[in-house]
Short mmCIF file of C-alpha atoms and ligand atoms in Angstrom, two decimals:
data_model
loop_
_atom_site.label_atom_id
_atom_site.label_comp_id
_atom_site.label_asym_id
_atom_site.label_seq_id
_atom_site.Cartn_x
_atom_site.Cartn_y
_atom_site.Cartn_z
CA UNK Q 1 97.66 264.00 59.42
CA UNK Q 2 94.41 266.46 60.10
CA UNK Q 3 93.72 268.93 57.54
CA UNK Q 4 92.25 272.02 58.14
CA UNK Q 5 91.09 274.91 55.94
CA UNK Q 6 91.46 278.58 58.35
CA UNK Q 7 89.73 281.29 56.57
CA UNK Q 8 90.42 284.56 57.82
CA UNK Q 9 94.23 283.57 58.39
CA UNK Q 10 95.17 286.91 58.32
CA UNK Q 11 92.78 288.26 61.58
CA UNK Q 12 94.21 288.14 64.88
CA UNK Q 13 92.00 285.55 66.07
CA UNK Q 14 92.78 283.25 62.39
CA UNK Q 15 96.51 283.85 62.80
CA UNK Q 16 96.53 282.17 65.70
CA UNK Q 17 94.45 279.44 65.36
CA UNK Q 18 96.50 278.50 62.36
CA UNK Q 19 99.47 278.62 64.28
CA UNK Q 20 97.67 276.58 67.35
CA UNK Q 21 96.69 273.94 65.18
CA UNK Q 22 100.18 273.54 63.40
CA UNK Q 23 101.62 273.45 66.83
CA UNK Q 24 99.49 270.36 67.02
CA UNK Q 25 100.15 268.51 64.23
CA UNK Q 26 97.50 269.51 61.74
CA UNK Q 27 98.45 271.08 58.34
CA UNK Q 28 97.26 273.93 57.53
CA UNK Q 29 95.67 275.90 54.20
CA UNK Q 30 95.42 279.24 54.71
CA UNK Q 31 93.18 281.48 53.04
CA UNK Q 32 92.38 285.36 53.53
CA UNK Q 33 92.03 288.48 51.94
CA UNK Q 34 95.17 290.52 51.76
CA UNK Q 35 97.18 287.70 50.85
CA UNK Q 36 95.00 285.72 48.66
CA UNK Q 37 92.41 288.09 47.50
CA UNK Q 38 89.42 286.15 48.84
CA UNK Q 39 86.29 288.48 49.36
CA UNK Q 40 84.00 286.91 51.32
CA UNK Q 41 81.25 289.88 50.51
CA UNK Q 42 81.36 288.06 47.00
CA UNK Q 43 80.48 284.78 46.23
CA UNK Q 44 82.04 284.58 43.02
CA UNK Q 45 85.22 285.32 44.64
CA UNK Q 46 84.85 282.20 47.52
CA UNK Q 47 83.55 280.07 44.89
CA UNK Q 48 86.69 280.84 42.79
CA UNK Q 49 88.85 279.97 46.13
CA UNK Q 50 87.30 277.36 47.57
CA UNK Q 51 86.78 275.22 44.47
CA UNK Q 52 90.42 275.55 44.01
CA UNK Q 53 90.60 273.18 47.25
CA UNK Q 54 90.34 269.22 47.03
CA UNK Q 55 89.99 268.66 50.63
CA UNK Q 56 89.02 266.58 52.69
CA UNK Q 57 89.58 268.98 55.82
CA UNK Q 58 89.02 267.65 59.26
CA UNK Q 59 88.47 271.56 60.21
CA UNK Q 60 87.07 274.44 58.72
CA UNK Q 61 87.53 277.28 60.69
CA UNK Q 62 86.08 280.99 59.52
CA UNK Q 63 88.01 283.44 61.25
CA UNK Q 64 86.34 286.38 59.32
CA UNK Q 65 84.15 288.97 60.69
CA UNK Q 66 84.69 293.11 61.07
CA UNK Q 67 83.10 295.45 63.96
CA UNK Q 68 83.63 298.98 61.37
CA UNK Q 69 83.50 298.57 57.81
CA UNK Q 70 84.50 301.44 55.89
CA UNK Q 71 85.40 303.41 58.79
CA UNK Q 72 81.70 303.86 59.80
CA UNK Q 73 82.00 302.62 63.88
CA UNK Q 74 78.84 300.77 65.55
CA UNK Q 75 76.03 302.60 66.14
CA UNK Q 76 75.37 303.80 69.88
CA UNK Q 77 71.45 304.39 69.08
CA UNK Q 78 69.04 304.60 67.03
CA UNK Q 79 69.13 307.22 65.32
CA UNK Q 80 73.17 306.50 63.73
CA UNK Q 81 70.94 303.09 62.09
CA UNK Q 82 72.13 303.85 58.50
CA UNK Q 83 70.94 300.95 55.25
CA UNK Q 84 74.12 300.81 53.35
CA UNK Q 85 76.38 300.66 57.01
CA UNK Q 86 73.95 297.97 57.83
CA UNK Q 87 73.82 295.89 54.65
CA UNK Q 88 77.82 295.94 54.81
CA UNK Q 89 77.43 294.06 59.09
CA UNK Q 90 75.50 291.18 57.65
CA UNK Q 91 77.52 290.95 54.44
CA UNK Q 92 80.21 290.44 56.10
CA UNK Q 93 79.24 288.52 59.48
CA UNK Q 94 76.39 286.59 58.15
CA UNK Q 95 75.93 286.20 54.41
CA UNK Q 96 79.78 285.71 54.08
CA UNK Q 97 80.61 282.98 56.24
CA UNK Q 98 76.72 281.24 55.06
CA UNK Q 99 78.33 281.28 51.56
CA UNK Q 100 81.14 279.69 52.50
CA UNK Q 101 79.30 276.95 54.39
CA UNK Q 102 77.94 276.20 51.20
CA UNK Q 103 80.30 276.37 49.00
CA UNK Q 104 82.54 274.20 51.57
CA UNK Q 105 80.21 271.19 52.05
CA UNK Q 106 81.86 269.29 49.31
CA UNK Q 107 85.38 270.01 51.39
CA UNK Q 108 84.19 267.97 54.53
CA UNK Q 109 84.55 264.56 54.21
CA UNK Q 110 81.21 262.34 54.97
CA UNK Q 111 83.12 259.08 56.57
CA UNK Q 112 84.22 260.59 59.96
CA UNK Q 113 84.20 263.16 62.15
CA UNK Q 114 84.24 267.21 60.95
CA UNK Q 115 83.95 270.65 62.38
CA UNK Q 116 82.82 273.62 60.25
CA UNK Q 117 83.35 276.65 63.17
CA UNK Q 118 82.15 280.68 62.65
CA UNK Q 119 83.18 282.92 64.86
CA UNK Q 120 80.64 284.46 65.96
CA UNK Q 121 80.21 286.76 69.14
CA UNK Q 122 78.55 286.78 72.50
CA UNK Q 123 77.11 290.07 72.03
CA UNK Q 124 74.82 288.52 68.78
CA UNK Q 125 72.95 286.64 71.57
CA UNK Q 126 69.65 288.28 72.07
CA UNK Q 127 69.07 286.61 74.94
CA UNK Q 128 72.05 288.24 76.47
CA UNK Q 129 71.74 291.53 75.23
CA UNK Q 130 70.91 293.55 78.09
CA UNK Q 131 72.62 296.82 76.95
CA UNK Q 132 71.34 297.99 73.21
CA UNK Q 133 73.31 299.33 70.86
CA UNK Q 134 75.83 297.80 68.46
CA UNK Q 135 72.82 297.03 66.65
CA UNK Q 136 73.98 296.16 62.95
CA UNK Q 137 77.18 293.91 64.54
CA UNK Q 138 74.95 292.48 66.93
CA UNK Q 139 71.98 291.33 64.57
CA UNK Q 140 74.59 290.58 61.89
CA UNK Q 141 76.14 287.79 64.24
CA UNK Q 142 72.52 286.95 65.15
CA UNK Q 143 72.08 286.23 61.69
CA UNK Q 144 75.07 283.94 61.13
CA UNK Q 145 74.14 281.94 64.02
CA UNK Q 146 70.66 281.55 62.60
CA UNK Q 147 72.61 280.58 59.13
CA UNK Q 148 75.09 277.69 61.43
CA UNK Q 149 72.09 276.69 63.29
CA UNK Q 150 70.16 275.97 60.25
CA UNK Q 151 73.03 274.94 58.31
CA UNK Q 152 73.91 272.11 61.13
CA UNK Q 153 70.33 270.98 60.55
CA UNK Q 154 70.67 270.20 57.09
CA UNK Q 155 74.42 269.25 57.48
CA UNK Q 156 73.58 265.95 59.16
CA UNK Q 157 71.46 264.43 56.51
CA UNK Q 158 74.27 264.22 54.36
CA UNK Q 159 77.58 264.41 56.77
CA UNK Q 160 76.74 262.44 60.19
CA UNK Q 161 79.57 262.97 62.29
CA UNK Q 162 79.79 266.67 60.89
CA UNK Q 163 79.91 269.36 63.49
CA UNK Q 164 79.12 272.47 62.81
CA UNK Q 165 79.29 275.42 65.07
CA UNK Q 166 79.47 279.11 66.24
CA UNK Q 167 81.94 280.36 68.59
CA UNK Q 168 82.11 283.10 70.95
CA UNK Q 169 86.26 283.58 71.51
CA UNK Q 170 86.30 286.17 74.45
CA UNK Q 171 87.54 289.71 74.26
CA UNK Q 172 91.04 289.21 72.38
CA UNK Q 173 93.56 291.96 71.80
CA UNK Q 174 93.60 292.28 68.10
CA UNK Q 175 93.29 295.13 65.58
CA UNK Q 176 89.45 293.87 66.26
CA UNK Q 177 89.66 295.73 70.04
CA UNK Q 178 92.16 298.06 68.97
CA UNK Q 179 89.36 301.52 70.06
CA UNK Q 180 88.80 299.25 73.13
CA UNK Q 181 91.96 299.99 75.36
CA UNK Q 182 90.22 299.65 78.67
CA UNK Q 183 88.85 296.15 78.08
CA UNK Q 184 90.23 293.05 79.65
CA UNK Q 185 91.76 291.16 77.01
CA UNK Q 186 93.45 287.84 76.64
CA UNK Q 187 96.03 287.22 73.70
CA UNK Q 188 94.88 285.83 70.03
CA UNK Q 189 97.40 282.57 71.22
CA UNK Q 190 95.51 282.23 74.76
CA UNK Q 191 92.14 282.28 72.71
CA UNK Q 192 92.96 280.21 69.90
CA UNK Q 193 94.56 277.49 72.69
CA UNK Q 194 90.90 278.09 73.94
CA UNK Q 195 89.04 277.46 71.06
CA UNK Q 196 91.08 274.46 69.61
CA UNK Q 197 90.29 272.46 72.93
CA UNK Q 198 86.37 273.33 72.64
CA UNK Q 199 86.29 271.99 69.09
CA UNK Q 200 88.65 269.11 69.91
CA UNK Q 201 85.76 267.88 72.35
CA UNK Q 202 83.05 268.88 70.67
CA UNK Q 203 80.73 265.56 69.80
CA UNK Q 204 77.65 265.62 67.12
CA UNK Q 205 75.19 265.86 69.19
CA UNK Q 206 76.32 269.50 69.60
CA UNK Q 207 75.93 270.60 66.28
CA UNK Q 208 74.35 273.87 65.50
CA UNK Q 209 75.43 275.00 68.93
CA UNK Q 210 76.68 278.57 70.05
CA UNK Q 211 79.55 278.20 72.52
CA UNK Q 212 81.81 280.30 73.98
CA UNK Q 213 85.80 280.16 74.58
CA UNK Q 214 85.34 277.37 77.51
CA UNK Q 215 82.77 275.32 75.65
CA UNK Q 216 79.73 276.71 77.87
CA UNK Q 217 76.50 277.14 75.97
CA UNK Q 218 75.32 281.09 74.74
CA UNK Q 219 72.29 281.44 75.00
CA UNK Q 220 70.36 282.64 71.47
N1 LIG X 301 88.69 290.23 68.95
C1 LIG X 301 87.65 290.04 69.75
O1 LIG X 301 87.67 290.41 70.94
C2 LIG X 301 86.41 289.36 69.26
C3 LIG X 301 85.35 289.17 70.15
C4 LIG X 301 84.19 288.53 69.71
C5 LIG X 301 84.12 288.07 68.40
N2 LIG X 301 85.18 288.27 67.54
C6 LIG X 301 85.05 287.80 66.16
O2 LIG X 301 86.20 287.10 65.76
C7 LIG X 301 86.42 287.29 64.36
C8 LIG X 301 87.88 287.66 64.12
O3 LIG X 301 88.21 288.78 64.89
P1 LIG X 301 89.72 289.30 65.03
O4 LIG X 301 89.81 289.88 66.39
O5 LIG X 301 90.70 288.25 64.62
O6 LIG X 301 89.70 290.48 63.97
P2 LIG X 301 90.80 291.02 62.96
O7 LIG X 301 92.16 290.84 63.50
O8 LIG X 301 90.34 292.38 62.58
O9 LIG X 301 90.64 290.03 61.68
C9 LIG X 301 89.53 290.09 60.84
C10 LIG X 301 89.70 289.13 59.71
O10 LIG X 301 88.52 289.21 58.88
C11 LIG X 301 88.96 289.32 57.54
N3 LIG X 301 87.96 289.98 56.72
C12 LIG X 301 87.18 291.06 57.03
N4 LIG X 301 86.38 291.36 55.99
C13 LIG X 301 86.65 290.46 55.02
C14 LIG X 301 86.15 290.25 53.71
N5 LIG X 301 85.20 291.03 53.16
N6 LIG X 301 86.65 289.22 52.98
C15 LIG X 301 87.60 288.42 53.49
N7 LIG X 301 88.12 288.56 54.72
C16 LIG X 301 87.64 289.57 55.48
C17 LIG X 301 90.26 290.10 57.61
O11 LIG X 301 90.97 289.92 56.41
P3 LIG X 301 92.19 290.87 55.92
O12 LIG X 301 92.86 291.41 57.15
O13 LIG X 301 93.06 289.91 55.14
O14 LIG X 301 91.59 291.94 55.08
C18 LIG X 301 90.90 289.42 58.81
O15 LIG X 301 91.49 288.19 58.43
C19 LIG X 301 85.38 288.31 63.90
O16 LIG X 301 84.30 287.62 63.31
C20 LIG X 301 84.90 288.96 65.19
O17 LIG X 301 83.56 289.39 65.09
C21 LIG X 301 86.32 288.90 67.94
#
């Protein structure tokens, strides 16, 4: 049976993934925050975690990520740009899931096929960014692509049918969207159905890719 590690069980999005990929088969370790304790702004605290693991997994799948951290929402301009608000976005949405890539490479086995996917975000593209704003979410996802992208690079010399990946999973009704009421959402199950198939078909030669919920290419 497939093993896969879903960090960020907890979210929406992770939730459902974990319960997509039981629903095919695959067992499942959990790990998040409220019911673990796992801090991903800490390293100590996902080194504690994740060298608790054996592995192998097939899958690791970070589900983590936050839009407002400590109540403070994304800028509009500017002028809201504030250090500490900012250090807290790439914390969180880059440095965090880069630690874990680390500190999971001995999880992923080096004798077959495995996916390490980030959820990232369509609107950390800069070449899609035709709007502004958002600016410490957006360059925080930014960063964690650059992290994956990199990462992938390196991955390969020592895991050759290793994937890994950032995802884009659509606008998904989840706490995540919760100030967003007029956007068109589609449920955390239709998304994780989504992003299950994409990694299911995703080959090495794709590694260090950004793709979104129907496996089409985001442009940096
Ligand atoms: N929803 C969307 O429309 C959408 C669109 C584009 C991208 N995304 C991305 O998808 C990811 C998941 O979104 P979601 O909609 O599932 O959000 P969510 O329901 O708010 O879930 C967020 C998850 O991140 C975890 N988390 C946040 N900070 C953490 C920390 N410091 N340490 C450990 N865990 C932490 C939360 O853990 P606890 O709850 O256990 O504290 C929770 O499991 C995010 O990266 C987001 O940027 C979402």
């Amino acid at each position: 049976m497939e093993q896969a590690l879903v960090i960020g069980a907890s979210g929406g999005i992770g939730r459902a993934i974990a319960g997509e990929l039981q629903g095919r088969v695959v067992a499942v370790t959990p790990l998040s925050r409220s019911a673990d304790g796992l801090d991903i702004t800490d390293e100590a605290s996902i080194e504690r975690h994740l060298g608790a693991l054996a592995g192998p997994f097939d899958l690791v799948f970070v589900a983590t990520g936050a839009l407002v951290i400590d109540a403070r929402p994304p800028e509009k301009s500017l002028r809201a740009l504030e250090g500490g608000a900012l250090a807290a976005q790439f914390a969180t949405n880059a440095i965090g899931p880069a630690l874990i890539l680390k500190h999971a490479l001995r999880l992923l086995p080096r004798d077959r096929r495995a996916v390490f996917a980030a959820l990232s975000a369509r609107v950390g593209s800069i070449g899609d960014n035709g709007l502004g704003g958002w600016h410490g979410y957006r360059a925080s996802k930014a960063a964690l692509n650059q992290f994956i992208h990199g990462g992938a690079i390196e991955l390969a010399r020592s895991h050759r049918q290793a994937i890994a990946v950032c995802l884009h999973p659509g606008t998904v009704a989840t706490a995540f969207t919760a100030d967003y009421p007029d956007h068109a959402k589609v449920t955390p199950e239709v998304a994780a159905k989504n992003l299950v198939d994409v990694i299911a078909a995703l080959e090495p030669a794709q590694s260090g890719g950004f793709f979104d919920y129907s496996g089409a290419t985001i442009p940096w």
